[in-house]
XYZ file of C-alpha atoms in Angstrom:
297
model
C 107.934 -59.060 -19.567
C 109.835 -56.520 -21.646
C 109.429 -53.554 -19.260
C 111.574 -51.252 -21.370
C 109.120 -51.603 -24.266
C 106.299 -50.042 -22.215
C 107.121 -46.462 -23.071
C 103.880 -44.535 -22.743
C 101.820 -43.122 -19.896
C 98.455 -44.762 -19.088
C 96.892 -41.356 -18.426
C 97.769 -40.361 -21.988
C 96.350 -43.602 -23.342
C 93.180 -43.111 -21.293
C 92.794 -39.591 -22.697
C 93.033 -40.911 -26.255
C 90.635 -43.800 -25.557
C 88.025 -41.467 -24.048
C 88.405 -39.064 -26.980
C 88.001 -41.887 -29.492
C 85.000 -43.413 -27.705
C 83.197 -40.119 -27.046
C 84.031 -38.390 -30.329
C 85.630 -35.146 -29.175
C 88.245 -33.665 -26.878
C 85.605 -31.673 -24.990
C 83.483 -34.760 -24.277
C 86.554 -36.656 -23.081
C 87.541 -33.730 -20.838
C 84.086 -33.688 -19.252
C 84.102 -37.447 -18.669
C 87.587 -37.438 -17.119
C 87.043 -34.226 -15.113
C 89.926 -32.512 -16.877
C 90.202 -29.489 -19.157
C 90.097 -29.758 -22.941
C 93.654 -28.366 -23.320
C 94.915 -31.006 -20.883
C 93.269 -33.794 -22.899
C 94.751 -32.376 -26.085
C 98.228 -32.290 -24.562
C 97.937 -35.869 -23.300
C 96.828 -37.184 -26.689
C 99.654 -35.287 -28.383
C 102.133 -36.720 -25.863
C 100.893 -40.254 -26.593
C 101.298 -39.672 -30.319
C 104.841 -38.452 -29.730
C 105.665 -41.417 -27.481
C 104.334 -43.935 -30.035
C 105.609 -42.092 -33.092
C 102.251 -42.150 -34.903
C 99.346 -39.798 -35.565
C 96.208 -41.101 -33.855
C 93.569 -38.467 -34.511
C 92.877 -35.683 -36.954
C 90.705 -32.734 -36.005
C 87.638 -31.900 -38.074
C 86.109 -28.779 -36.553
C 85.001 -29.621 -33.034
C 85.046 -33.349 -33.778
C 87.900 -35.755 -34.360
C 88.579 -38.457 -36.936
C 90.655 -41.499 -36.067
C 93.583 -42.367 -38.295
C 94.254 -45.989 -39.260
C 96.836 -46.139 -36.467
C 94.293 -44.813 -34.005
C 91.717 -47.429 -34.971
C 94.320 -50.209 -34.744
C 95.197 -49.129 -31.203
C 91.653 -49.148 -29.810
C 91.183 -52.897 -29.095
C 94.361 -53.085 -26.991
C 93.496 -49.924 -25.079
C 89.993 -51.206 -24.322
C 91.555 -54.322 -22.758
C 93.875 -52.086 -20.723
C 90.924 -49.966 -19.562
C 89.006 -53.024 -18.400
C 92.071 -54.248 -16.496
C 92.535 -50.830 -14.898
C 88.868 -50.738 -13.884
C 89.103 -54.195 -12.319
C 92.258 -53.157 -10.462
C 90.446 -50.128 -9.072
C 87.481 -52.203 -7.976
C 89.759 -54.696 -6.228
C 91.647 -51.915 -4.464
C 88.385 -50.214 -3.445
C 87.100 -53.416 -1.904
C 90.261 -53.606 0.220
C 90.294 -49.883 1.047
C 86.774 -49.948 2.484
C 88.222 -51.787 5.459
C 90.783 -49.010 6.074
C 89.550 -46.380 8.506
C 90.978 -43.428 10.372
C 91.953 -39.792 10.093
C 94.643 -38.383 7.787
C 95.704 -34.724 7.731
C 96.876 -33.074 4.511
C 98.764 -29.781 4.434
C 98.615 -27.705 1.249
C 98.699 -24.099 0.115
C 95.404 -22.281 0.392
C 95.074 -22.223 -3.411
C 95.660 -25.972 -3.672
C 93.342 -26.612 -0.720
C 90.528 -24.484 -2.128
C 90.650 -25.183 -5.858
C 92.318 -28.575 -6.438
C 91.941 -30.829 -3.398
C 88.124 -30.851 -2.998
C 87.570 -32.615 -6.330
C 90.235 -35.196 -5.473
C 88.788 -35.764 -2.011
C 85.363 -36.379 -3.523
C 86.902 -39.273 -5.469
C 88.710 -40.503 -2.354
C 85.450 -40.586 -0.401
C 84.042 -43.070 -2.921
C 87.212 -45.180 -3.046
C 87.820 -45.238 0.718
C 84.671 -44.272 2.662
C 86.267 -45.108 6.001
C 88.965 -42.446 5.687
C 88.488 -39.062 7.392
C 90.450 -36.097 6.006
C 91.592 -32.893 7.675
C 92.864 -30.262 5.232
C 95.351 -27.772 6.664
C 95.268 -24.792 4.304
C 98.496 -22.928 4.937
C 101.187 -21.292 2.836
C 103.736 -22.114 5.545
C 105.539 -25.452 5.484
C 104.043 -27.840 8.030
C 106.607 -29.695 10.154
C 105.821 -33.304 9.347
C 108.447 -34.586 11.779
C 106.427 -32.985 14.588
C 103.232 -34.440 13.106
C 101.728 -31.069 12.196
C 100.349 -33.003 9.229
C 100.529 -36.549 7.897
C 100.978 -35.567 4.235
C 102.053 -32.296 2.644
C 101.783 -30.998 -0.914
C 104.722 -28.675 -1.466
C 106.413 -26.742 -4.232
C 109.896 -27.098 -2.753
C 111.897 -30.260 -2.247
C 112.132 -31.329 1.423
C 115.648 -31.479 2.791
C 115.283 -33.699 5.843
C 116.225 -37.347 5.334
C 113.485 -38.583 7.673
C 110.815 -37.503 5.203
C 109.532 -39.501 2.252
C 109.063 -37.353 -0.859
C 107.901 -37.964 -4.403
C 108.120 -35.473 -7.261
C 104.661 -35.756 -8.807
C 105.090 -33.446 -11.783
C 106.323 -30.121 -13.050
C 103.315 -27.804 -13.126
C 102.821 -24.627 -15.152
C 101.786 -21.108 -14.217
C 101.115 -18.035 -16.359
C 100.085 -14.404 -16.131
C 96.301 -14.076 -15.987
C 93.799 -11.241 -15.831
C 90.071 -10.735 -15.836
C 88.555 -10.324 -19.281
C 86.945 -7.117 -18.013
C 90.360 -5.660 -17.117
C 91.871 -6.357 -20.526
C 88.829 -4.836 -22.217
C 89.611 -1.601 -20.374
C 93.394 -1.550 -20.650
C 94.063 -3.492 -23.848
C 95.829 -6.805 -24.372
C 99.612 -6.760 -23.837
C 101.667 -8.361 -26.597
C 105.059 -8.544 -24.890
C 106.698 -8.263 -21.479
C 107.571 -4.684 -22.366
C 103.855 -3.915 -22.631
C 103.440 -4.965 -18.974
C 105.641 -2.096 -17.791
C 103.457 0.146 -15.666
C 100.623 -2.376 -15.379
C 99.013 -3.075 -12.016
C 99.733 -6.481 -10.490
C 98.129 -8.438 -7.687
C 100.746 -9.913 -5.378
C 100.471 -13.139 -3.421
C 102.612 -13.164 -0.296
C 105.666 -10.954 0.235
C 105.640 -7.883 -2.034
C 109.442 -7.575 -2.252
C 109.760 -11.223 -3.224
C 107.099 -10.700 -5.883
C 109.046 -7.760 -7.316
C 112.245 -9.813 -7.451
C 110.357 -12.653 -9.134
C 108.909 -10.334 -11.801
C 112.322 -8.790 -12.393
C 113.760 -12.275 -12.808
C 111.285 -12.895 -15.625
C 112.654 -9.825 -17.418
C 109.812 -7.516 -16.395
C 110.728 -4.031 -15.177
C 108.563 -3.796 -12.092
C 108.763 -2.092 -8.722
C 106.690 -2.249 -5.559
C 104.573 0.554 -7.036
C 103.266 -1.888 -9.667
C 101.825 -4.152 -6.977
C 98.828 -2.088 -5.952
C 97.002 -4.997 -4.339
C 98.455 -7.935 -2.452
C 97.553 -10.530 0.152
C 99.306 -13.275 2.065
C 96.415 -15.476 0.965
C 96.586 -16.853 -2.553
C 92.820 -17.389 -2.527
C 92.184 -13.732 -1.659
C 94.717 -12.578 -4.230
C 93.091 -14.700 -6.921
C 89.686 -13.242 -6.116
C 91.174 -9.756 -6.567
C 92.459 -10.832 -9.993
C 88.960 -12.102 -10.833
C 87.538 -8.699 -9.919
C 89.839 -6.993 -12.413
C 92.095 -5.280 -9.884
C 95.286 -6.346 -11.629
C 97.294 -9.043 -13.361
C 98.261 -12.095 -11.322
C 100.237 -15.310 -11.630
C 98.352 -18.565 -11.130
C 98.899 -22.246 -11.786
C 97.328 -23.336 -15.032
C 94.973 -26.017 -13.718
C 93.369 -23.508 -11.336
C 93.114 -20.673 -13.853
C 91.540 -22.878 -16.520
C 88.694 -23.693 -14.134
C 88.034 -20.017 -13.369
C 85.389 -18.292 -15.519
C 86.074 -14.779 -16.779
C 89.863 -15.219 -16.634
C 92.156 -15.156 -19.668
C 95.862 -15.768 -20.089
C 98.036 -12.707 -20.599
C 100.849 -13.174 -23.151
C 99.683 -16.645 -24.252
C 102.806 -17.158 -26.368
C 105.102 -16.671 -23.372
C 106.822 -19.787 -22.019
C 105.144 -21.119 -18.859
C 106.512 -20.535 -15.392
C 107.416 -24.020 -14.189
C 107.297 -25.201 -10.600
C 107.491 -28.639 -8.961
C 104.717 -30.440 -7.085
C 106.122 -32.616 -4.295
C 104.140 -35.047 -2.178
C 105.767 -35.448 1.225
C 105.082 -37.570 4.286
C 106.920 -39.030 7.269
C 108.302 -42.537 7.687
C 105.000 -43.791 9.094
C 103.991 -44.120 5.436
C 105.663 -47.527 5.551
C 103.604 -48.779 8.510
C 100.243 -46.976 8.282
C 97.812 -48.420 5.729
C 95.553 -45.358 5.831
C 98.405 -42.909 5.188
C 99.763 -45.123 2.411
C 96.337 -45.298 0.786
C 95.819 -41.519 0.855
C 99.411 -40.823 -0.229
C 99.163 -43.119 -3.259
C 95.702 -41.799 -4.125
C 96.936 -38.191 -4.041
C 99.993 -39.084 -6.124
C 97.849 -40.590 -8.868
C 95.230 -37.825 -8.801
C 97.714 -34.947 -8.762
C 99.574 -36.433 -11.708
C 96.323 -36.194 -13.678
C 95.868 -32.469 -13.016
C 98.668 -31.537 -15.381
């Protein structure tokens, strides 16, 4: 097997296959439980990896290029193999039972995890899940949780960690707010705007300043230690907030502020303790989360 020749991501190939089979990016997004922009990015990434153009857009529909049509038979075989692999794994996972606790930020716990856990319930019905929604870092060495989803790299050598992806965040605001105040065109236009802060206000001010925005504590008129509460305040038009892209794109009535601005990047780490190597149930949930979280890019 020439492993080096396999240079593309299956998730990207799956996105293209679904788009080709269903006829549009929006239909593929609905079938794969992703957003249309995510599907578009994955198809574009596959085209870049392969060095060919696979689809051309015609309004809301797509037209396959010759290269795209040539690729379909091989991808259909891959999809069938992937499906059979999943079925085989599911048959084995049904025999795995027990409780697994997952620690994640309140935003991740509220807006991202439930959809993933619904898939896990089908794949491994014997697994019970406790979600610990906390913006503090759980001490996995003291078994405060079995698995943690973090945005900082763990330092302790007794922990097992995997960098799942680099996620994106942006400035967002309620459509109703921008209708009242106007749409900013540059960071300079955000001077004097009201922001919703998540967590420590002083840290938020330093973060905004680091982005090149002249802001003080007076700009943060509303804040909460809870990201979920803060996001609800953004939804109500109380101010501009920063949110990860995959959450914001699922939120109706929210639009990106400064869409041309480069994204704010942050890592998504999946962390567990050494019992990962001996516990089948923790290994199953850990691997399932790793695969699912990589799809929410």
